[in-house]
């Protein structure tokens, strides 16, 4: 599947620091502009109706380490009047001019407070920053955490959007240029509010605070996360997407697990939300895996296969734990959840993403289509409006070359995507998938369909092209898809191309005619015959010739066969899986039986035409597909899925494989 990078990697970056001794005290001289200068600000009081009677005042909170360039290029874009005060926390390891950069940009009229931190975790850092903000600037009505590498889209920012709501969400466009996330880092300024967790922080509100009851408001405010300038990840971990960065993140999450879930609370304050940490630890392992596979390591370090396998299995293990019924089917019986209990309830969005990515990982990394389909089904059952799992199932069937099914599931995804509330959090976080990824995927599938037989597909292609998909960020492959779609549409409009479609239609009808009706004569069981009926014409043609169908013109050799094709048949046809019709989630058991049975048939010599066919094909695959890693030291188990298919059929067809009906080489 294309775009596994979409998997995972909405894990966001924040730069973190914790308070320490004021060893940079001299640098702060003349720089602290405190509450004395802010005494003329409004007190944040409200009318009896609860509407703020004075203009809102906003205090900027920022954690920074070696962020001078980001600050100099991004902070001026907010404008001189957007913030009314600020608190800057500076990591003690900072070596650049972060402090001077802020001093140079922030107007003298805006009070600020700067202090130094030693890193001990993000939650502690933000908690301390909030405490300083309340002590220094209690008159501010709202506080917002911003990151130095965020570039504000100025025309979207309007401070007058702030009212008596307590739960504000704004948009951060991820540095990959495609996806976005919705953050709630803006709240009413109160005493006692804080954040917890060392990584992927979470708000904690006192029970009697205004923020404890959520009154959601989606703001149009937009920020772009940028990698244009030096940041601390570049110095510490080489880049923001490196293996070392995700190892660091994983360590912080494991520390959270030990301090909260196992330890009963960091400093006695917090208990851990296991479901939340399982989710993030699972994704952190998968992020490590992806970075290792793509070679995103510091100074070109090589991550061995053992570590890659470890990250894959641990990622799946944690996500499967998160997918347990006690979290998926969790229900708060008392009605609406108070916001001070925010961390207790398992997030529906996290549940959906967990089920979705278990499907993705089982297909992309394990090539287990049955398991992938099972998890997509669970995801769709959990929330029938979550269009992304319908889209992923369509992508799965595309990889399996079941294009009619892929098209139908893709259309279903479009239908479900229309239910995403416009302007809500889902429209922010899922916007790229809905507006770009899904239509691009459907256009790719449409090229595999017979538009002469299905004119409605051509109509859909025109609609998809008119949806604005051409303005999406696309790669070279997607650009090629758009070119082909335009040619198909133009050809259909002028009559050019219809002749080719008619010829193709005749050929396919002929193949279908030859194949249908002869399967029982080949000795297939009723179960296998039923499975064959569900195959595409291409699958039937290849299967027919492989099993010895003798119609003239349909001879085959090894070069016309494809390992992936036989794998697809095995994993998608339940009628051909397992013994006694039992469906097996993995191949381990049946593979062992097949190899043992076949070995016994040849008296332990591994001889005979059936075995020789496998060996010859293995050599062919090794030559044509070196990326599969087939080595001379590896036995025929390297192609066990193809082997399993043939041997399972052999048990039904008896002597067909050894009777000269199949000639793959020579």
XYZ file of C-alpha atoms in Angstrom:
666
model
C 0.000 0.000 0.000
C 1.244 3.469 -0.794
C 1.618 5.903 1.996
C 2.396 3.840 5.022
C 4.008 7.021 6.165
C 0.428 8.200 6.691
C 0.509 5.431 9.413
C 1.901 6.750 12.153
C 3.208 9.568 11.966
C 1.021 12.196 13.281
C 3.141 12.058 16.456
C 3.797 15.706 17.091
C 6.962 17.510 18.080
C 7.267 19.906 20.963
C 10.447 21.276 22.496
C 10.580 20.772 26.222
C 12.327 22.136 29.229
C 12.059 22.210 33.026
C 12.803 24.954 35.571
C 16.227 25.126 37.212
C 18.513 27.549 39.061
C 18.878 30.945 37.389
C 22.373 30.391 36.018
C 21.455 32.729 33.142
C 20.494 35.427 35.607
C 22.665 38.091 33.992
C 21.007 37.515 30.644
C 17.637 38.218 32.237
C 18.616 41.594 33.700
C 16.355 44.292 32.340
C 14.346 41.650 30.519
C 11.662 40.725 33.026
C 8.655 42.935 32.468
C 6.235 41.808 35.132
C 2.813 42.419 36.509
C 3.660 45.942 37.679
C 3.580 47.021 34.045
C 0.384 45.089 33.480
C -1.721 46.460 36.310
C -3.834 48.507 33.930
C -4.964 45.358 32.101
C -8.550 44.180 32.589
C -9.196 41.752 35.413
C -10.894 39.173 33.238
C -14.195 39.557 35.103
C -17.485 38.558 33.526
C -21.064 39.754 33.579
C -23.841 37.842 35.299
C -24.686 36.299 31.932
C -21.187 34.832 31.744
C -20.067 36.877 28.724
C -16.724 38.657 29.112
C -17.402 42.401 29.522
C -13.915 43.519 28.480
C -11.741 42.563 25.484
C -9.872 39.260 25.904
C -6.221 39.319 26.900
C -3.909 36.543 25.758
C -0.675 35.407 27.395
C 1.841 33.504 25.235
C 3.638 30.551 26.850
C 6.685 29.085 25.090
C 9.307 26.429 25.834
C 12.515 26.808 23.826
C 15.942 25.340 23.272
C 18.197 26.694 20.512
C 15.233 28.236 18.706
C 16.612 31.705 17.867
C 16.126 31.336 14.102
C 12.592 29.988 14.449
C 11.672 32.778 16.866
C 13.158 35.505 14.662
C 11.262 34.261 11.613
C 7.931 33.308 13.183
C 7.253 35.491 16.227
C 6.977 38.804 14.274
C 4.176 37.272 12.165
C 1.780 37.370 15.129
C 1.807 41.160 15.050
C 2.566 43.643 17.854
C -0.876 43.517 19.488
C -1.756 39.823 19.441
C -0.166 38.907 22.787
C -0.674 40.896 25.983
C 2.027 39.123 28.012
C 4.373 36.183 27.701
C 6.316 33.582 29.683
C 9.437 32.129 28.058
C 11.032 28.973 29.492
C 14.592 28.491 28.239
C 16.358 25.128 28.372
C 19.619 25.320 30.315
C 21.376 23.576 27.388
C 20.535 26.418 25.016
C 23.635 27.698 23.205
C 22.189 30.290 20.807
C 20.559 33.724 21.173
C 17.028 32.546 21.966
C 16.586 35.098 24.770
C 17.969 38.032 22.776
C 15.737 37.111 19.835
C 12.597 37.352 21.958
C 13.827 40.577 23.559
C 14.376 42.112 20.130
C 10.934 41.161 18.779
C 8.487 41.643 21.655
C 7.439 45.297 22.132
C 8.597 47.032 25.308
C 4.961 47.646 26.232
C 4.242 43.918 26.571
C 5.227 42.463 29.981
C 7.165 39.217 29.975
C 8.838 36.749 32.294
C 11.838 34.571 31.374
C 13.403 31.749 33.349
C 15.711 28.789 32.829
C 14.854 25.085 32.884
C 16.608 21.762 33.030
C 14.680 19.150 31.108
C 12.742 16.664 33.243
C 9.699 16.072 31.061
C 7.160 18.107 29.112
C 4.346 17.864 31.637
C 6.487 19.245 34.460
C 7.815 21.984 32.182
C 4.375 23.182 31.144
C 3.054 22.937 34.693
C 5.821 25.241 35.926
C 5.251 27.624 33.025
C 1.539 27.869 33.914
C 2.397 28.536 37.569
C 4.662 31.440 36.573
C 1.986 32.805 34.250
C -0.587 32.863 37.062
C 1.819 34.390 39.546
C 3.052 37.104 37.179
C -0.010 37.851 35.047
C -3.253 36.827 36.826
C -5.132 39.542 34.933
C -4.781 37.739 31.565
C -8.052 36.141 30.466
C -6.519 33.327 28.349
C -3.211 31.485 27.933
C -1.865 29.683 24.866
C 1.154 27.407 24.421
C 2.876 27.890 21.066
C 5.955 26.169 19.656
C 8.810 28.202 18.144
C 8.676 26.217 14.881
C 5.036 27.165 14.241
C 4.560 29.717 11.496
C 1.222 31.479 12.091
C -1.102 32.042 9.159
C -1.715 35.643 10.151
C -5.065 36.273 8.504
C -6.625 33.409 10.485
C -5.705 34.832 13.902
C -8.338 36.968 15.612
C -8.094 37.495 19.356
C -11.738 38.595 19.460
C -12.690 34.956 18.817
C -11.972 34.334 22.509
C -15.024 34.378 24.768
C -16.280 32.381 27.735
C -15.664 29.032 26.012
C -13.290 26.781 27.900
C -12.083 24.312 25.296
C -10.539 25.965 22.229
C -9.163 23.985 19.305
C -6.896 25.394 16.608
C -5.185 23.807 13.597
C -1.520 22.910 13.222
C -0.478 21.779 9.748
C 2.136 19.050 10.107
C 5.613 19.535 8.691
C 4.946 16.810 6.090
C 2.780 19.349 4.244
C -0.205 17.013 3.986
C -1.805 16.229 7.331
C -3.075 18.468 10.119
C -3.929 18.065 13.765
C -6.292 19.857 16.104
C -4.817 21.050 19.423
C -6.499 22.373 22.569
C -3.521 24.327 23.904
C -5.606 27.451 24.581
C -7.693 27.755 27.761
C -9.137 30.241 30.231
C -6.377 31.493 32.537
C -6.950 30.127 36.061
C -5.002 29.186 39.132
C -4.228 25.499 39.512
C -4.488 24.402 35.880
C -1.579 22.259 34.748
C -0.415 19.562 32.346
C 0.739 16.026 33.060
C 2.853 13.381 31.280
C 6.450 13.669 30.138
C 5.419 13.347 26.483
C 2.122 13.959 24.682
C 0.988 16.156 27.538
C -2.581 16.390 28.783
C -4.513 19.090 30.608
C -5.495 18.613 34.247
C -8.081 20.989 35.728
C -9.277 21.418 39.318
C -12.863 20.267 39.856
C -14.044 23.774 40.698
C -12.360 25.533 37.754
C -14.174 27.062 34.800
C -12.165 24.786 32.521
C -13.476 21.652 34.239
C -16.677 21.779 32.158
C -15.913 21.653 28.461
C -17.528 24.273 26.233
C -15.885 23.483 22.916
C -15.056 26.073 20.296
C -13.276 25.345 17.013
C -11.172 28.344 16.050
C -10.072 29.166 12.533
C -6.571 29.862 13.825
C -3.964 28.029 11.752
C -0.248 27.386 12.264
C 2.228 25.663 9.948
C 4.858 23.450 11.556
C 8.128 24.181 9.753
C 11.580 22.609 9.482
C 13.133 25.577 7.690
C 15.480 26.537 10.494
C 17.699 24.843 13.044
C 15.896 23.286 15.999
C 16.941 21.165 18.940
C 15.978 17.878 17.256
C 18.423 18.668 14.477
C 21.246 19.065 16.962
C 20.263 16.269 19.324
C 18.724 13.679 16.978
C 19.850 14.739 13.483
C 16.278 15.601 12.369
C 12.653 15.624 13.497
C 11.863 12.243 11.900
C 14.964 10.284 12.880
C 15.124 6.903 14.557
C 16.966 8.490 17.485
C 14.198 11.060 17.959
C 11.546 8.335 18.250
C 13.744 6.271 20.577
C 13.929 9.351 22.803
C 10.145 9.724 22.626
C 9.656 6.046 23.433
C 11.843 6.435 26.515
C 9.700 9.327 27.752
C 6.498 7.339 27.235
C 7.917 4.334 29.082
C 8.901 6.672 31.913
C 5.308 7.909 32.005
C 4.114 4.297 32.208
C 6.411 3.506 35.135
C 5.610 6.743 36.997
C 1.847 6.729 36.529
C 0.373 3.345 35.589
C 2.849 1.255 37.581
C 3.955 3.858 40.120
C 0.543 5.227 41.028
C 1.366 8.789 40.056
C 4.325 11.073 39.554
C 4.889 12.734 42.887
C 1.568 11.333 44.067
C -0.364 13.679 41.764
C -1.382 11.612 38.778
C -2.549 8.134 38.012
C -1.895 6.888 34.515
C -4.420 6.340 31.790
C -3.174 2.975 30.522
C -5.258 3.084 27.339
C -3.655 6.384 26.334
C -0.073 5.309 26.986
C -0.576 1.972 25.215
C -1.714 3.907 22.154
C 1.279 6.233 22.116
C 3.837 3.517 22.927
C 2.469 1.393 20.090
C 2.778 4.231 17.615
C 6.233 5.210 18.884
C 7.518 1.690 18.163
C 6.020 1.813 14.673
C 7.586 5.240 14.124
C 10.960 3.735 15.112
C 10.381 0.930 12.611
C 9.524 3.270 9.751
C 12.496 5.544 10.458
C 14.815 2.510 10.551
C 13.456 1.108 7.279
C 13.809 4.451 5.515
C 17.323 5.003 6.858
C 16.447 8.110 8.834
C 19.189 7.650 11.420
C 21.810 9.911 12.940
C 25.038 9.933 10.930
C 23.819 7.056 8.749
C 23.693 4.496 11.557
C 22.267 1.110 10.542
C 19.438 -0.457 12.545
C 19.661 -4.247 12.327
C 16.738 -6.492 11.395
C 16.420 -7.827 14.930
C 15.635 -4.343 16.217
C 13.222 -3.699 13.354
C 11.354 -6.902 14.170
C 11.313 -5.937 17.847
C 9.715 -2.555 17.095
C 7.144 -4.160 14.793
C 6.083 -6.806 17.297
C 6.049 -4.414 20.269
C 4.050 -1.874 18.279
C 1.452 -4.487 17.399
C 1.452 -5.835 20.968
C 0.712 -2.426 22.517
C -1.960 -1.558 19.949
C -3.660 -4.934 20.440
C -3.741 -4.262 24.187
C -5.285 -0.862 23.442
C -7.881 -2.608 21.249
C -9.150 -4.803 24.096
C -12.889 -4.624 24.770
C -12.427 -2.942 28.157
C -11.214 0.153 26.287
C -13.115 -0.146 22.996
C -16.481 -0.779 24.668
C -15.871 1.561 27.607
C -18.925 3.575 28.553
C -19.328 6.289 31.168
C -22.643 5.410 32.801
C -23.035 8.730 34.576
C -23.763 10.675 31.422
C -21.572 13.483 30.124
C -17.976 13.243 31.299
C -16.835 16.237 33.394
C -13.722 17.810 31.934
C -11.714 17.269 35.101
C -12.103 13.548 34.301
C -10.813 14.170 30.778
C -8.001 11.656 31.095
C -10.153 8.824 32.423
C -12.307 8.078 29.379
C -10.677 6.199 26.482
C -10.702 8.479 23.446
C -12.917 7.326 20.577
C -10.495 8.885 18.101
C -7.617 6.881 19.567
C -9.715 3.708 19.427
C -10.529 4.289 15.757
C -6.890 4.979 14.899
C -5.770 1.889 16.852
C -8.091 -0.447 14.948
C -7.256 1.243 11.649
C -3.488 0.995 12.009
C -3.579 -2.589 13.227
C -5.086 -3.295 9.811
C -2.485 -1.198 8.004
C 0.475 -2.731 9.834
C -0.692 -6.317 9.317
C -0.852 -5.729 5.577
C 2.083 -3.375 4.952
C 4.633 -5.153 7.154
C 3.277 -8.685 7.566
C 1.369 -9.141 4.279
C -1.440 -10.778 6.229
C -4.546 -9.755 4.309
C -6.953 -11.747 6.467
C -5.737 -10.101 9.669
C -5.756 -6.667 8.019
C -9.317 -7.158 6.820
C -10.354 -8.323 10.286
C -9.068 -5.135 11.909
C -10.640 -2.922 9.247
C -13.938 -4.684 9.921
C -13.605 -4.026 13.662
C -12.879 -0.378 12.918
C -15.941 -0.032 10.678
C -18.118 -1.751 13.257
C -16.834 0.567 15.986
C -17.769 3.681 14.019
C -19.566 3.319 10.712
C -18.909 6.998 9.951
C -15.124 6.639 10.195
C -14.459 6.725 6.450
C -10.723 6.107 6.711
C -11.159 2.387 7.454
C -13.455 2.027 4.438
C -10.729 3.731 2.402
C -8.051 1.423 3.830
C -10.111 -1.634 2.940
C -10.385 -0.262 -0.597
C -6.595 0.144 -0.678
C -6.191 -3.446 0.510
C -8.380 -4.798 -2.298
C -6.466 -2.639 -4.763
C -3.222 -4.292 -3.673
C -4.955 -7.657 -4.069
C -6.046 -6.591 -7.581
C -9.717 -6.967 -6.696
C -10.516 -3.712 -8.421
C -14.309 -3.984 -8.469
C -14.334 -4.512 -4.704
C -11.766 -1.751 -4.277
C -13.964 0.639 -6.262
C -17.099 -0.200 -4.294
C -15.389 0.189 -0.907
C -13.838 3.433 -2.108
C -17.255 4.806 -3.057
C -18.518 3.738 0.362
C -15.653 5.695 1.909
C -16.710 8.780 -0.064
C -20.263 8.350 1.194
C -19.059 8.065 4.802
C -16.692 11.012 4.436
C -19.635 13.280 3.705
C -20.742 12.693 7.299
C -17.613 14.349 8.707
C -18.862 17.568 10.352
C -17.654 20.610 8.453
C -15.540 22.881 10.592
C -15.174 20.292 13.366
C -12.066 18.602 14.733
C -12.529 15.620 12.408
C -12.602 17.851 9.337
C -9.258 19.288 10.476
C -7.429 16.057 11.241
C -8.953 14.075 8.348
C -9.025 16.876 5.775
C -6.168 15.616 3.602
C -7.511 12.060 3.531
C -10.987 13.252 2.558
C -10.043 15.914 0.013
C -6.867 14.460 -1.501
C -5.906 10.904 -0.575
C -9.335 9.326 -1.108
C -10.122 10.888 -4.523
C -6.568 10.208 -5.746
C -6.916 6.586 -4.679
C -10.273 6.195 -6.436
C -8.887 7.711 -9.624
C -6.052 5.178 -9.517
C -8.557 2.330 -9.129
C -10.782 3.705 -11.896
C -7.992 3.186 -14.427
C -8.204 -0.556 -13.726
C -11.931 -0.737 -14.504
C -13.682 -1.285 -17.809
C -15.332 2.072 -18.451
C -16.987 0.721 -21.599
C -18.973 -1.714 -19.463
C -19.258 0.691 -16.537
C -19.955 4.182 -17.920
C -20.831 5.333 -14.403
C -17.136 4.988 -13.545
C -16.311 7.532 -16.229
C -18.852 9.922 -14.739
C -17.276 9.435 -11.319
C -13.833 10.128 -12.776
C -15.062 13.472 -14.097
C -16.573 14.381 -10.720
C -13.387 13.415 -8.864
C -11.234 15.454 -11.232
C -13.512 18.452 -10.694
C -13.249 18.181 -6.899
C -10.003 20.135 -6.745
C -7.762 17.083 -6.452
C -5.286 18.623 -8.925
C -4.395 21.201 -6.272
C -3.434 18.565 -3.695
C 0.235 17.945 -2.842
C 1.069 14.973 -5.091
C 4.077 12.822 -5.892
C 5.229 11.701 -9.335
C 3.131 8.511 -9.272
C -0.025 10.441 -8.397
C 0.780 12.974 -11.092
C 0.997 10.109 -13.579
C -2.411 8.870 -12.428
C -3.971 12.269 -13.108
C -2.430 12.372 -16.592
C -3.852 8.934 -17.424
C -7.276 9.835 -16.056
C -7.396 12.992 -18.175
C -6.457 10.956 -21.239
C -9.167 8.382 -20.468
C -11.801 11.090 -20.012
C -10.722 12.968 -23.149
C -10.613 9.756 -25.151
C -14.103 8.764 -24.045
C -15.417 12.212 -24.889
C -14.126 12.127 -28.473
C -14.561 8.456 -29.199
C -10.802 7.833 -29.105
C -10.008 4.922 -26.847
C -13.429 3.301 -27.109
C -12.163 0.986 -29.847
C -9.385 -0.237 -27.540
C -11.917 -0.808 -24.766
C -14.136 -2.839 -27.109
C -11.211 -5.002 -28.205
C -10.198 -5.536 -24.580
C -13.789 -6.426 -23.755
C -13.874 -9.102 -26.474
C -10.618 -10.637 -25.258
C -11.815 -10.781 -21.649
C -15.134 -12.334 -22.699
C -13.230 -15.005 -24.614
C -11.056 -15.806 -21.618
C -14.101 -15.967 -19.355
C -15.836 -18.277 -21.825
C -12.882 -20.658 -21.942
C -12.397 -20.760 -18.183
C -15.948 -21.066 -16.900
C -17.419 -24.531 -16.944
C -14.215 -26.498 -16.883
C -13.267 -26.205 -13.234
C -15.139 -29.275 -12.060
C -13.401 -31.304 -14.728
C -10.093 -30.410 -13.132
C -11.172 -32.103 -9.922
C -11.706 -29.072 -7.690
C -13.800 -29.586 -4.597
C -17.100 -27.747 -4.226
C -15.499 -25.347 -1.727
C -12.644 -24.522 -4.087
C -15.003 -24.177 -7.048
C -16.992 -21.626 -5.063
C -13.786 -19.757 -4.293
C -12.830 -19.756 -7.970
C -16.156 -18.199 -8.901
C -15.227 -15.165 -6.802
C -11.982 -14.601 -8.696
C -11.357 -11.936 -11.303
C -10.929 -12.898 -14.960
C -7.168 -12.433 -14.665
C -7.007 -14.745 -11.659
C -9.135 -17.356 -13.407
C -6.945 -17.266 -16.495
C -3.714 -17.741 -14.548
C -5.210 -20.414 -12.337
C -6.645 -22.255 -15.338
C -3.336 -22.469 -17.156
C -1.452 -23.311 -13.970
C -3.748 -26.234 -13.229
C -3.377 -27.648 -16.708
C -6.183 -26.112 -18.745
C -5.234 -27.127 -22.309
C -7.066 -24.571 -24.459
C -4.816 -23.472 -27.285
C -2.927 -20.246 -26.707
C -2.862 -20.425 -22.946
C 0.487 -22.011 -22.216
C 2.543 -20.468 -19.435
C 6.056 -20.365 -18.074
C 7.626 -19.089 -14.893
C 8.010 -15.544 -16.195
C 4.232 -15.173 -16.508
C 3.624 -16.188 -12.915
C 3.912 -13.870 -9.962
C 4.555 -14.721 -6.330
C 2.288 -11.912 -5.171
C -0.527 -13.233 -7.344
C -0.487 -16.633 -5.689
C -0.138 -15.029 -2.274
C -3.261 -13.016 -2.962
C -5.195 -16.108 -3.957
C -4.150 -17.893 -0.784
C -4.952 -15.104 1.637
C -8.202 -13.948 0.056
C -9.882 -17.268 -0.708
C -11.115 -18.742 2.537
C -12.155 -21.875 0.689
C -8.526 -22.675 -0.057
C -7.193 -22.042 3.447
C -6.489 -24.516 6.189
C -7.610 -28.093 6.647
C -11.240 -29.174 6.921
C -12.388 -25.751 5.798
C -11.049 -24.029 8.901
C -9.893 -20.473 8.385
C -6.455 -19.775 9.844
C -5.297 -16.305 10.856
C -1.670 -17.168 10.221
C 0.034 -19.710 7.976
C 2.406 -21.284 10.491
C 0.395 -24.416 11.293
C -0.649 -25.303 7.768
C 2.793 -24.567 6.335
C 4.395 -27.031 8.727
C 1.894 -29.746 7.801
C 2.345 -29.140 4.079
C 6.137 -29.280 4.177
C 6.058 -32.398 6.351
C 3.499 -34.133 4.125
C 5.310 -33.265 0.912
C 8.618 -34.403 2.364
C 7.149 -37.766 3.326
C 5.735 -38.212 -0.171
C 9.242 -37.997 -1.614
C 10.769 -40.302 1.017
C 12.723 -37.442 2.529
C 14.623 -36.745 -0.669
C 12.785 -33.580 -1.632
C 12.507 -34.860 -5.194
C 9.685 -35.011 -7.689
C 8.206 -32.567 -10.153
C 6.142 -30.740 -7.534
C 9.217 -29.983 -5.419
C 11.313 -29.160 -8.475
C 8.745 -26.653 -9.677
C 9.020 -24.797 -6.374
C 12.815 -24.763 -6.499
C 12.928 -23.533 -10.060
C 10.437 -20.839 -9.274
C 12.433 -19.829 -6.198
C 15.465 -19.235 -8.420
C 13.296 -17.208 -10.765
C 11.981 -15.073 -7.915
C 15.449 -14.567 -6.453
C 16.664 -13.266 -9.812
C 13.649 -11.093 -10.585
C 12.815 -9.899 -7.072
C 15.989 -9.623 -4.966
C 14.132 -7.366 -2.533
C 12.361 -10.463 -1.205
C 15.656 -11.529 0.343
C 15.705 -15.099 -0.977
C 19.160 -16.502 -0.237
C 20.828 -19.735 -1.273
C 20.904 -20.854 2.344
C 17.144 -20.540 2.637
C 15.029 -23.573 1.704
C 11.808 -23.676 -0.258
C 9.964 -22.162 2.708
C 10.870 -18.792 1.192
C 7.943 -19.205 -1.143
C 5.737 -21.150 1.225
C 2.633 -19.127 0.472
C 2.824 -19.941 -3.220
C 3.856 -23.458 -2.299
C 0.948 -23.753 0.128
C -1.488 -22.848 -2.581
C -0.175 -25.447 -5.025
C 0.173 -28.215 -2.449
C -3.274 -27.615 -0.991
C -4.679 -27.961 -4.479
C -2.474 -30.988 -4.994
C -4.186 -32.708 -2.085
C -7.461 -32.295 -3.991
C -6.157 -32.891 -7.519
C -4.087 -35.901 -6.473
C -1.599 -36.506 -9.280
C -2.123 -33.319 -11.285
C 1.110 -31.639 -10.233
C 3.178 -34.745 -10.882
C 1.395 -35.730 -14.050
C 3.034 -33.381 -16.508
C 0.182 -30.887 -16.667
C 2.282 -27.992 -15.360
C 5.386 -26.913 -17.207
C 6.916 -23.815 -15.669
C 10.452 -23.887 -17.039
C 11.703 -25.011 -20.443
